[in-house]
PDB file of C-alpha atoms in Angstrom:
ATOM      1  CA  ASP V 193       0.000   0.000   0.000  1.00  0.00           C
ATOM      2  CA  ASP V 194       2.793   2.430   0.901  1.00  0.00           C
ATOM      3  CA  ALA V 195       4.445   1.890  -2.488  1.00  0.00           C
ATOM      4  CA  GLY V 196       1.169   2.390  -4.332  1.00  0.00           C
ATOM      5  CA  TRP V 197       1.140  -1.127  -5.817  1.00  0.00           C
ATOM      6  CA  SER V 198      -2.163  -2.574  -6.973  1.00  0.00           C
ATOM      7  CA  ASP V 199      -3.488  -5.196  -9.400  1.00  0.00           C
ATOM      8  CA  GLU V 200      -4.731  -2.421 -11.672  1.00  0.00           C
ATOM      9  CA  LYS V 201      -1.235  -0.896 -12.001  1.00  0.00           C
ATOM     10  CA  ILE V 202       0.561  -4.177 -12.790  1.00  0.00           C
ATOM     11  CA  ASP V 203       1.001  -4.547 -16.550  1.00  0.00           C
ATOM     12  CA  VAL V 204       2.925  -7.826 -16.637  1.00  0.00           C
ATOM     13  CA  LYS V 205       2.850 -10.778 -14.276  1.00  0.00           C
ATOM     14  CA  VAL V 206       5.397 -13.591 -14.518  1.00  0.00           C
ATOM     15  CA  SER V 207       4.630 -16.694 -12.501  1.00  0.00           C
ATOM     16  CA  GLN V 208       6.689 -19.768 -11.747  1.00  0.00           C
ATOM     17  CA  TYR V 209       4.250 -22.607 -12.313  1.00  0.00           C
ATOM     18  CA  ILE V 210       6.587 -25.411 -11.261  1.00  0.00           C
ATOM     19  CA  THR V 211       8.030 -25.710  -7.767  1.00  0.00           C
ATOM     20  CA  LEU V 212      10.514 -28.211  -6.388  1.00  0.00           C
ATOM     21  CA  ARG V 213      11.055 -28.763  -2.674  1.00  0.00           C
ATOM     22  CA  GLU V 214      13.127 -31.029  -0.496  1.00  0.00           C
ATOM     23  CA  ASN V 215      11.365 -34.151   0.738  1.00  0.00           C
ATOM     24  CA  GLN V 216      11.965 -33.129   4.347  1.00  0.00           C
ATOM     25  CA  LYS V 217      11.053 -29.886   6.066  1.00  0.00           C
ATOM     26  CA  LEU V 218      13.553 -27.712   7.903  1.00  0.00           C
ATOM     27  CA  GLY V 219      12.293 -26.212  11.140  1.00  0.00           C
ATOM     28  CA  GLY V 220       8.763 -27.191  10.161  1.00  0.00           C
ATOM     29  CA  ARG V 221       8.949 -25.269   6.892  1.00  0.00           C
ATOM     30  CA  SER V 222       9.241 -26.486   3.309  1.00  0.00           C
ATOM     31  CA  VAL V 223      12.580 -25.881   1.619  1.00  0.00           C
ATOM     32  CA  TYR V 224      12.217 -24.883  -2.038  1.00  0.00           C
ATOM     33  CA  ILE V 225      15.120 -25.345  -4.421  1.00  0.00           C
ATOM     34  CA  ASP V 226      16.082 -24.279  -7.932  1.00  0.00           C
ATOM     35  CA  TYR V 227      16.310 -26.651 -10.860  1.00  0.00           C
ATOM     36  CA  GLU V 228      17.652 -26.685 -14.397  1.00  0.00           C
ATOM     37  CA  GLU V 229      15.136 -26.197 -17.183  1.00  0.00           C
ATOM     38  CA  THR V 230      14.516 -29.183 -19.451  1.00  0.00           C
ATOM     39  CA  GLU V 231      12.386 -29.759 -22.517  1.00  0.00           C
ATOM     40  CA  TYR V 232       9.746 -31.290 -20.249  1.00  0.00           C
ATOM     41  CA  SER V 233       9.738 -28.452 -17.716  1.00  0.00           C
ATOM     42  CA  ARG V 234       9.377 -25.895 -20.501  1.00  0.00           C
ATOM     43  CA  TRP V 235       6.421 -27.833 -21.937  1.00  0.00           C
ATOM     44  CA  LEU V 236       4.828 -28.074 -18.506  1.00  0.00           C
ATOM     45  CA  GLN V 237       5.390 -24.396 -17.756  1.00  0.00           C
ATOM     46  CA  GLY V 238       3.697 -23.493 -21.041  1.00  0.00           C
ATOM     47  CA  GLU V 239       0.659 -25.691 -20.410  1.00  0.00           C
ATOM     48  CA  LEU V 240       0.264 -24.381 -16.869  1.00  0.00           C
ATOM     49  CA  GLU V 241       0.461 -20.828 -18.186  1.00  0.00           C
ATOM     50  CA  LYS V 242      -2.400 -21.557 -20.617  1.00  0.00           C
ATOM     51  CA  TYR V 243      -4.415 -23.189 -17.844  1.00  0.00           C
ATOM     52  CA  ASN V 244      -3.974 -20.262 -15.455  1.00  0.00           C
ATOM     53  CA  GLU V 245      -4.799 -17.790 -18.213  1.00  0.00           C
ATOM     54  CA  LEU V 246      -8.096 -19.584 -18.879  1.00  0.00           C
ATOM     55  CA  LEU V 247      -9.010 -19.671 -15.184  1.00  0.00           C
ATOM     56  CA  ASN V 248      -8.210 -15.990 -14.738  1.00  0.00           C
ATOM     57  CA  LYS V 249     -10.411 -15.121 -17.732  1.00  0.00           C
ATOM     58  CA  SER V 250     -13.265 -17.053 -16.107  1.00  0.00           C
ATOM     59  CA  GLN V 251     -15.522 -15.896 -13.311  1.00  0.00           C
ATOM     60  CA  ILE V 252     -15.141 -18.362 -10.434  1.00  0.00           C
ATOM     61  CA  ILE V 253     -17.177 -17.624  -7.328  1.00  0.00           C
ATOM     62  CA  LEU V 254     -18.463 -19.314  -4.215  1.00  0.00           C
ATOM     63  CA  LYS V 255     -22.124 -18.378  -3.845  1.00  0.00           C
ATOM     64  CA  GLY V 256     -23.581 -17.739  -0.426  1.00  0.00           C
ATOM     65  CA  VAL V 257     -26.978 -18.945   0.723  1.00  0.00           C
ATOM     66  CA  ASP V 258     -28.351 -15.534  -0.267  1.00  0.00           C
ATOM     67  CA  GLY V 259     -27.192 -16.054  -3.855  1.00  0.00           C
ATOM     68  CA  LYS V 260     -24.460 -13.433  -3.620  1.00  0.00           C
ATOM     69  CA  ALA V 261     -20.764 -14.190  -3.967  1.00  0.00           C
ATOM     70  CA  ASP V 262     -19.196 -15.125  -0.643  1.00  0.00           C
ATOM     71  CA  GLU V 263     -15.801 -15.428  -2.276  1.00  0.00           C
ATOM     72  CA  SER V 264     -14.297 -14.776  -5.682  1.00  0.00           C
ATOM     73  CA  PHE V 265     -11.264 -16.693  -6.931  1.00  0.00           C
ATOM     74  CA  GLU V 266      -9.127 -14.239  -8.888  1.00  0.00           C
ATOM     75  CA  ASN V 267      -5.490 -13.647  -9.831  1.00  0.00           C
ATOM     76  CA  LEU V 268      -4.818 -17.355  -9.633  1.00  0.00           C
ATOM     77  CA  SER V 269      -1.341 -18.815 -10.043  1.00  0.00           C
ATOM     78  CA  LEU V 270      -1.729 -22.580  -9.739  1.00  0.00           C
ATOM     79  CA  HIS V 271       1.422 -24.621  -9.997  1.00  0.00           C
ATOM     80  CA  ARG V 272       2.475 -28.251  -9.861  1.00  0.00           C
ATOM     81  CA  ARG V 273       4.452 -29.066  -6.751  1.00  0.00           C
ATOM     82  CA  PHE V 274       7.217 -31.612  -7.058  1.00  0.00           C
ATOM     83  CA  VAL V 275       9.291 -33.207  -4.317  1.00  0.00           C
ATOM     84  CA  ARG V 276      12.996 -33.924  -4.707  1.00  0.00           C
ATOM     85  CA  HIS V 277      14.415 -37.331  -3.840  1.00  0.00           C
ATOM     86  CA  LYS V 278      17.958 -38.377  -4.614  1.00  0.00           C
ATOM     87  CA  ILE V 279      18.168 -40.097  -7.990  1.00  0.00           C
ATOM     88  CA  ASN V 280      21.094 -41.008 -10.227  1.00  0.00           C
ATOM     89  CA  ASN V 281      21.533 -38.393 -12.996  1.00  0.00           C
ATOM     90  CA  VAL V 282      18.264 -38.956 -14.833  1.00  0.00           C
ATOM     91  CA  LYS V 283      17.188 -36.140 -17.135  1.00  0.00           C
ATOM     92  CA  ASN V 284      13.727 -34.928 -16.029  1.00  0.00           C
ATOM     93  CA  GLY V 285      14.221 -36.985 -12.864  1.00  0.00           C
ATOM     94  CA  GLU V 286      13.601 -33.844 -10.810  1.00  0.00           C
ATOM     95  CA  PHE V 287       9.953 -33.984 -11.873  1.00  0.00           C
ATOM     96  CA  ILE V 288       8.842 -37.544 -11.104  1.00  0.00           C
ATOM     97  CA  PHE V 289       7.796 -37.244  -7.458  1.00  0.00           C
ATOM     98  CA  GLY V 290       4.539 -35.631  -6.315  1.00  0.00           C
ATOM     99  CA  GLY V 291       3.422 -33.045  -8.842  1.00  0.00           C
ATOM    100  CA  ARG V 292      -0.021 -32.178  -7.495  1.00  0.00           C
ATOM    101  CA  MET V 293      -1.773 -28.833  -7.983  1.00  0.00           C
ATOM    102  CA  TRP V 294      -3.417 -27.058  -5.093  1.00  0.00           C
ATOM    103  CA  GLY V 295      -6.120 -24.387  -5.505  1.00  0.00           C
ATOM    104  CA  PRO V 296      -7.838 -22.363  -2.766  1.00  0.00           C
ATOM    105  CA  TRP V 297     -11.089 -24.315  -3.323  1.00  0.00           C
ATOM    106  CA  ALA V 298      -9.357 -27.407  -1.902  1.00  0.00           C
ATOM    107  CA  ASN V 299      -9.857 -25.909   1.560  1.00  0.00           C
ATOM    108  CA  LEU V 300     -13.641 -25.934   1.121  1.00  0.00           C
ATOM    109  CA  SER V 301     -15.813 -28.750   2.454  1.00  0.00           C
ATOM    110  CA  SER V 302     -17.628 -31.010  -0.010  1.00  0.00           C
ATOM    111  CA  GLU V 303     -20.869 -29.179   0.801  1.00  0.00           C
ATOM    112  CA  GLU V 304     -19.295 -25.771   0.226  1.00  0.00           C
ATOM    113  CA  ARG V 305     -17.864 -26.878  -3.118  1.00  0.00           C
ATOM    114  CA  LYS V 306     -21.399 -27.453  -4.352  1.00  0.00           C
ATOM    115  CA  ARG V 307     -21.814 -23.667  -4.269  1.00  0.00           C
ATOM    116  CA  ILE V 308     -18.980 -22.991  -6.739  1.00  0.00           C
ATOM    117  CA  TYR V 309     -20.157 -21.302  -9.936  1.00  0.00           C
ATOM    118  CA  ILE V 310     -18.023 -20.868 -13.060  1.00  0.00           C
ATOM    119  CA  ASN V 311     -19.061 -18.180 -15.531  1.00  0.00           C
ATOM    120  CA  GLY V 312     -22.479 -17.989 -13.891  1.00  0.00           C
ATOM    121  CA  GLU V 313     -23.144 -21.717 -14.202  1.00  0.00           C
ATOM    122  CA  PRO V 314     -23.442 -24.271 -11.366  1.00  0.00           C
ATOM    123  CA  THR V 315     -20.701 -26.896 -11.250  1.00  0.00           C
ATOM    124  CA  ILE V 316     -20.388 -30.588 -10.546  1.00  0.00           C
ATOM    125  CA  ASP V 317     -17.554 -32.402  -8.758  1.00  0.00           C
ATOM    126  CA  LEU V 318     -16.472 -35.579 -10.590  1.00  0.00           C
ATOM    127  CA  ASP V 319     -14.022 -38.091  -9.078  1.00  0.00           C
ATOM    128  CA  ARG V 320     -11.809 -40.489 -10.973  1.00  0.00           C
ATOM    129  CA  GLU V 321     -12.811 -44.053 -10.186  1.00  0.00           C
ATOM    130  CA  ALA V 322     -10.336 -45.778  -7.810  1.00  0.00           C
ATOM    131  CA  SER V 323      -7.899 -43.095  -8.894  1.00  0.00           C
ATOM    132  CA  HIS V 324      -4.531 -44.010  -7.403  1.00  0.00           C
ATOM    133  CA  LEU V 325      -5.048 -47.729  -8.006  1.00  0.00           C
ATOM    134  CA  ASN V 326      -6.146 -47.137 -11.597  1.00  0.00           C
ATOM    135  CA  ALA V 327      -3.199 -44.795 -12.146  1.00  0.00           C
ATOM    136  CA  MET V 328      -0.916 -47.705 -11.317  1.00  0.00           C
ATOM    137  CA  TYR V 329      -2.764 -49.914 -13.805  1.00  0.00           C
ATOM    138  CA  GLN V 330      -2.670 -47.229 -16.491  1.00  0.00           C
ATOM    139  CA  VAL V 331       1.112 -46.898 -16.187  1.00  0.00           C
ATOM    140  CA  VAL V 332       1.939 -50.582 -15.695  1.00  0.00           C
ATOM    141  CA  THR V 333      -0.598 -52.171 -18.080  1.00  0.00           C
ATOM    142  CA  ARG V 334      -1.508 -49.101 -20.207  1.00  0.00           C
ATOM    143  CA  ALA V 335      -5.197 -49.521 -19.334  1.00  0.00           C
ATOM    144  CA  PRO V 336      -7.418 -49.004 -16.279  1.00  0.00           C
ATOM    145  CA  TYR V 337      -8.376 -51.953 -14.079  1.00  0.00           C
ATOM    146  CA  SER V 338     -10.587 -54.222 -16.184  1.00  0.00           C
ATOM    147  CA  GLY V 339     -12.322 -56.108 -13.378  1.00  0.00           C
ATOM    148  CA  LYS V 340     -15.305 -55.098 -11.289  1.00  0.00           C
ATOM    149  CA  LYS V 341     -15.127 -53.402  -7.890  1.00  0.00           C
ATOM    150  CA  PRO V 342     -11.356 -52.896  -7.517  1.00  0.00           C
ATOM    151  CA  TYR V 343     -11.719 -52.386  -3.780  1.00  0.00           C
ATOM    152  CA  LYS V 344     -13.817 -55.495  -3.132  1.00  0.00           C
ATOM    153  CA  VAL V 345     -11.784 -57.879  -0.960  1.00  0.00           C
ATOM    154  CA  GLU V 346     -12.924 -61.017   0.863  1.00  0.00           C
ATOM    155  CA  ILE V 347     -11.000 -62.968   3.488  1.00  0.00           C
ATOM    156  CA  ASN V 348     -12.401 -66.373   4.417  1.00  0.00           C
ATOM    157  CA  GLY V 349     -15.819 -65.310   3.157  1.00  0.00           C
ATOM    158  CA  LEU V 350     -15.763 -62.046   5.110  1.00  0.00           C
ATOM    159  CA  VAL V 351     -16.155 -58.922   2.937  1.00  0.00           C
ATOM    160  CA  ILE V 352     -13.801 -56.173   4.092  1.00  0.00           C
ATOM    161  CA  PRO V 353     -15.525 -52.742   4.039  1.00  0.00           C
ATOM    162  CA  ARG V 354     -14.524 -50.668   1.038  1.00  0.00           C
ATOM    163  CA  HIS V 355     -13.170 -47.747   3.062  1.00  0.00           C
ATOM    164  CA  ILE V 356     -10.745 -50.087   4.854  1.00  0.00           C
ATOM    165  CA  VAL V 357      -9.456 -51.627   1.618  1.00  0.00           C
ATOM    166  CA  LYS V 358      -9.095 -48.162   0.095  1.00  0.00           C
ATOM    167  CA  LYS V 359      -7.131 -46.930   3.108  1.00  0.00           C
ATOM    168  CA  PHE V 360      -4.782 -49.911   3.040  1.00  0.00           C
ATOM    169  CA  SER V 361      -4.294 -49.675  -0.722  1.00  0.00           C
ATOM    170  CA  SER V 362      -3.382 -45.998  -0.401  1.00  0.00           C
ATOM    171  CA  PHE V 363      -0.896 -46.420   2.448  1.00  0.00           C
ATOM    172  CA  MET V 364       0.660 -49.512   0.860  1.00  0.00           C
ATOM    173  CA  GLN V 365       2.020 -47.167  -1.799  1.00  0.00           C
ATOM    174  CA  ASN V 366       4.200 -45.413   0.786  1.00  0.00           C
ATOM    175  CA  GLY V 367       4.782 -48.198   3.286  1.00  0.00           C
ATOM    176  CA  LYS V 368       7.572 -50.729   3.453  1.00  0.00           C
ATOM    177  CA  THR V 369       5.945 -53.458   5.540  1.00  0.00           C
ATOM    178  CA  PRO V 370       2.396 -54.683   6.294  1.00  0.00           C
ATOM    179  CA  GLY V 371       2.891 -53.656   9.933  1.00  0.00           C
ATOM    180  CA  GLY V 372       4.001 -50.141   9.044  1.00  0.00           C
ATOM    181  CA  THR V 373       1.059 -49.811   6.675  1.00  0.00           C
ATOM    182  CA  ALA V 374      -1.357 -50.911   9.421  1.00  0.00           C
ATOM    183  CA  ASN V 375       0.086 -48.286  11.779  1.00  0.00           C
ATOM    184  CA  SER V 376      -0.421 -45.576   9.145  1.00  0.00           C
ATOM    185  CA  VAL V 377      -4.001 -46.722   8.581  1.00  0.00           C
ATOM    186  CA  ILE V 378      -4.991 -46.558  12.236  1.00  0.00           C
ATOM    187  CA  ARG V 379      -3.333 -43.150  12.676  1.00  0.00           C
ATOM    188  CA  ALA V 380      -5.328 -41.871   9.697  1.00  0.00           C
ATOM    189  CA  TYR V 381      -8.594 -43.152  11.157  1.00  0.00           C
ATOM    190  CA  LYS V 382      -7.847 -41.490  14.513  1.00  0.00           C
ATOM    191  CA  LYS V 383      -7.355 -38.115  12.781  1.00  0.00           C
ATOM    192  CA  GLU V 384     -10.631 -38.266  10.860  1.00  0.00           C
ATOM    193  CA  SER V 385     -13.974 -37.055  12.143  1.00  0.00           C
ATOM    194  CA  ASP V 386     -15.899 -40.142  10.967  1.00  0.00           C
ATOM    195  CA  SER V 387     -15.934 -42.213  14.163  1.00  0.00           C
ATOM    196  CA  THR V 388     -18.241 -44.786  12.547  1.00  0.00           C
ATOM    197  CA  GLU V 389     -15.566 -45.906  10.073  1.00  0.00           C
ATOM    198  CA  TYR V 390     -12.947 -45.967  12.835  1.00  0.00           C
ATOM    199  CA  GLU V 391     -15.135 -48.179  15.010  1.00  0.00           C
ATOM    200  CA  GLU V 392     -15.819 -50.427  12.033  1.00  0.00           C
ATOM    201  CA  TYR V 393     -12.095 -50.825  11.471  1.00  0.00           C
ATOM    202  CA  LEU V 394     -11.450 -51.637  15.140  1.00  0.00           C
ATOM    203  CA  ASP V 395     -14.172 -54.288  14.970  1.00  0.00           C
ATOM    204  CA  MET V 396     -12.703 -55.717  11.759  1.00  0.00           C
ATOM    205  CA  LYS V 397      -9.267 -55.991  13.399  1.00  0.00           C
ATOM    206  CA  LYS V 398     -10.741 -58.476  15.857  1.00  0.00           C
ATOM    207  CA  LYS V 399     -11.696 -60.752  12.957  1.00  0.00           C
ATOM    208  CA  VAL V 400      -8.778 -60.447  10.524  1.00  0.00           C
ATOM    209  CA  LYS V 401      -5.148 -59.422  10.832  1.00  0.00           C
ATOM    210  CA  PRO V 402      -4.071 -56.216   9.095  1.00  0.00           C
ATOM    211  CA  SER V 403      -1.361 -58.245   7.337  1.00  0.00           C
ATOM    212  CA  ASP V 404      -4.083 -60.483   5.898  1.00  0.00           C
ATOM    213  CA  ILE V 405      -5.781 -57.417   4.392  1.00  0.00           C
ATOM    214  CA  VAL V 406      -2.482 -56.348   2.809  1.00  0.00           C
ATOM    215  CA  ASN V 407      -1.901 -59.804   1.361  1.00  0.00           C
ATOM    216  CA  ALA V 408      -5.482 -60.023   0.079  1.00  0.00           C
ATOM    217  CA  ILE V 409      -5.040 -56.735  -1.812  1.00  0.00           C
ATOM    218  CA  LEU V 410      -1.767 -57.961  -3.321  1.00  0.00           C
ATOM    219  CA  ASP V 411      -3.453 -61.220  -4.353  1.00  0.00           C
ATOM    220  CA  LYS V 412      -6.352 -59.355  -5.959  1.00  0.00           C
ATOM    221  CA  HIS V 413      -4.045 -57.092  -7.965  1.00  0.00           C
ATOM    222  CA  PRO V 414      -1.028 -59.213  -8.997  1.00  0.00           C
ATOM    223  CA  LYS V 415      -0.170 -56.974 -11.990  1.00  0.00           C
ATOM    224  CA  ILE V 416       0.604 -53.992  -9.771  1.00  0.00           C
ATOM    225  CA  ALA V 417       1.551 -55.876  -6.581  1.00  0.00           C
ATOM    226  CA  PRO V 418       5.324 -55.434  -7.200  1.00  0.00           C
ATOM    227  CA  TYR V 419       4.895 -51.646  -6.982  1.00  0.00           C
ATOM    228  CA  TYR V 420       3.458 -51.681  -3.453  1.00  0.00           C
ATOM    229  CA  LEU V 421       5.418 -51.597  -0.160  1.00  0.00           C
ATOM    230  CA  ARG V 422       8.483 -49.940  -1.675  1.00  0.00           C
ATOM    231  CA  GLY V 423       8.638 -46.955   0.668  1.00  0.00           C
ATOM    232  CA  LYS V 424       7.889 -43.233   0.678  1.00  0.00           C
ATOM    233  CA  LYS V 425      10.136 -42.424  -2.261  1.00  0.00           C
ATOM    234  CA  TYR V 426       8.333 -44.853  -4.532  1.00  0.00           C
ATOM    235  CA  GLY V 427       4.992 -43.689  -3.114  1.00  0.00           C
ATOM    236  CA  ASP V 428       5.771 -40.149  -4.290  1.00  0.00           C
ATOM    237  CA  TYR V 429       6.661 -41.655  -7.674  1.00  0.00           C
ATOM    238  CA  ILE V 430       3.235 -43.347  -7.897  1.00  0.00           C
ATOM    239  CA  SER V 431       1.541 -40.109  -6.800  1.00  0.00           C
ATOM    240  CA  CYS V 432       3.155 -38.429  -9.788  1.00  0.00           C
ATOM    241  CA  TRP V 433       1.620 -41.032 -12.113  1.00  0.00           C
ATOM    242  CA  GLU V 434      -1.804 -40.050 -10.799  1.00  0.00           C
ATOM    243  CA  SER V 435      -1.143 -36.298 -10.956  1.00  0.00           C
ATOM    244  CA  ASP V 436       0.178 -36.669 -14.522  1.00  0.00           C
ATOM    245  CA  ILE V 437      -3.048 -38.360 -15.658  1.00  0.00           C
ATOM    246  CA  VAL V 438      -5.148 -35.691 -13.940  1.00  0.00           C
ATOM    247  CA  PHE V 439      -3.088 -33.026 -15.686  1.00  0.00           C
ATOM    248  CA  GLU V 440      -3.583 -34.670 -19.093  1.00  0.00           C
ATOM    249  CA  VAL V 441      -7.336 -34.126 -18.590  1.00  0.00           C
ATOM    250  CA  VAL V 442      -6.669 -30.511 -17.591  1.00  0.00           C
ATOM    251  CA  VAL V 443      -4.551 -29.947 -20.724  1.00  0.00           C
ATOM    252  CA  GLU V 444      -7.283 -31.287 -23.018  1.00  0.00           C
ATOM    253  CA  LEU V 445     -10.059 -29.301 -21.321  1.00  0.00           C
ATOM    254  CA  THR V 446      -7.940 -26.154 -21.480  1.00  0.00           C
ATOM    255  CA  ARG V 447      -7.338 -26.750 -25.201  1.00  0.00           C
ATOM    256  CA  ARG V 448     -11.134 -26.834 -25.629  1.00  0.00           C
ATOM    257  CA  GLY V 449     -11.587 -23.659 -23.569  1.00  0.00           C
ATOM    258  CA  ILE V 450     -13.341 -25.481 -20.723  1.00  0.00           C
ATOM    259  CA  PRO V 451     -12.319 -24.202 -17.272  1.00  0.00           C
ATOM    260  CA  CYS V 452     -11.952 -26.874 -14.591  1.00  0.00           C
ATOM    261  CA  LEU V 453     -10.761 -26.893 -11.004  1.00  0.00           C
ATOM    262  CA  THR V 454      -8.951 -29.916  -9.612  1.00  0.00           C
ATOM    263  CA  ILE V 455      -8.740 -31.354  -6.109  1.00  0.00           C
ATOM    264  CA  TYR V 456      -6.349 -34.305  -6.108  1.00  0.00           C
ATOM    265  CA  ASP V 457      -8.230 -36.764  -8.358  1.00  0.00           C
ATOM    266  CA  SER V 458     -11.476 -34.847  -8.883  1.00  0.00           C
ATOM    267  CA  PHE V 459     -12.616 -32.234 -11.400  1.00  0.00           C
ATOM    268  CA  ILE V 460     -15.016 -29.366 -10.725  1.00  0.00           C
ATOM    269  CA  VAL V 461     -16.520 -28.275 -14.050  1.00  0.00           C
ATOM    270  CA  PRO V 462     -19.593 -26.368 -15.286  1.00  0.00           C
ATOM    271  CA  LEU V 463     -22.603 -28.671 -15.261  1.00  0.00           C
ATOM    272  CA  GLN V 464     -22.975 -28.639 -19.061  1.00  0.00           C
ATOM    273  CA  TYR V 465     -19.699 -30.583 -19.398  1.00  0.00           C
ATOM    274  CA  LYS V 466     -20.604 -33.418 -17.019  1.00  0.00           C
ATOM    275  CA  GLU V 467     -20.904 -36.150 -19.652  1.00  0.00           C
ATOM    276  CA  LEU V 468     -17.722 -35.104 -21.452  1.00  0.00           C
ATOM    277  CA  VAL V 469     -15.569 -35.013 -18.318  1.00  0.00           C
ATOM    278  CA  ASP V 470     -17.176 -38.172 -16.928  1.00  0.00           C
ATOM    279  CA  GLU V 471     -15.943 -39.939 -20.047  1.00  0.00           C
ATOM    280  CA  MET V 472     -12.491 -38.334 -20.073  1.00  0.00           C
ATOM    281  CA  LYS V 473     -11.503 -38.610 -16.428  1.00  0.00           C
ATOM    282  CA  ASP V 474     -11.220 -42.415 -16.332  1.00  0.00           C
ATOM    283  CA  LYS V 475     -10.141 -43.117 -19.921  1.00  0.00           C
ATOM    284  CA  THR V 476      -7.500 -40.455 -20.507  1.00  0.00           C
ATOM    285  CA  PRO V 477      -4.238 -42.430 -20.733  1.00  0.00           C
ATOM    286  CA  TYR V 478      -0.937 -41.867 -19.017  1.00  0.00           C
ATOM    287  CA  VAL V 479       1.527 -40.123 -21.350  1.00  0.00           C
ATOM    288  CA  ASN V 480       5.253 -40.543 -20.787  1.00  0.00           C
ATOM    289  CA  ARG V 481       6.091 -36.924 -21.558  1.00  0.00           C
ATOM    290  CA  ARG V 482       9.434 -37.079 -19.730  1.00  0.00           C
ATOM    291  CA  ARG V 483      10.480 -39.839 -22.150  1.00  0.00           C
ATOM    292  CA  LEU V 484      11.590 -42.023 -19.279  1.00  0.00           C
ATOM    293  CA  ASP V 485      11.450 -45.789 -19.319  1.00  0.00           C
ATOM    294  CA  LYS V 486      12.141 -47.474 -16.005  1.00  0.00           C
ATOM    295  CA  VAL V 487      13.768 -45.366 -13.326  1.00  0.00           C
ATOM    296  CA  ALA V 488      15.940 -47.113 -10.767  1.00  0.00           C
ATOM    297  CA  LEU V 489      14.864 -45.823  -7.371  1.00  0.00           C
TER     298      LEU V 489
END
């Protein structure tokens, strides 16, 4: 204010749409680092610039119960956030861990997100089906999971609740052992507000061992089983597979002039595009834009 700066007086804005941080915090704060530009990073920077330009040309508001705008999302600068792990001299290897985008709407509850309007039109929130598991299939087999109910697991005739299987499947990406995965699962349940699911998990633990749930998931998905339980570094690698697929959808929608907001594996789009995005979100393939084959981690 003292310098007289304002949005109206700024003629040119230059944003860095790619960030890279250390995998560990220092003093509780993230440590961001510089990186060398590559062909891939320049492509990504360009696509993110187009995406942000489209969003900033769109009117994105959160309507209040009175129909007036409670909040307006303007001057956006969304970027993909990568994490650095040590890797042996692989070109574009700086950009294979993490890679998610985070917008201010991610802080809204699911009920609040229903009040987001884009260009005066109500929106719909569409999730990718079994997103992180299907991302693994799309990279490993080049196609989504072909069976029914990817999270349906039975042990000795006992059906394990879907939310438990989903939790285990998610934490198995970052864990190293069945026991460590089980500890992560129970910590996650304790942090959540849904006490019903937590109680259901505690009851299930009396009937089956957590290690049996892990093994049942591995048995159900043998094609991607070798990619589980390989530690946090590999978990961040898998997360990047998912974020890459999500971004491919974003790139195509941006090319068509369709604004969309992402939250992890979901897309918030104007209602008129529901059928289009419903079709795209699960069938858009993984594209190896870094031109990497197998990376030794």
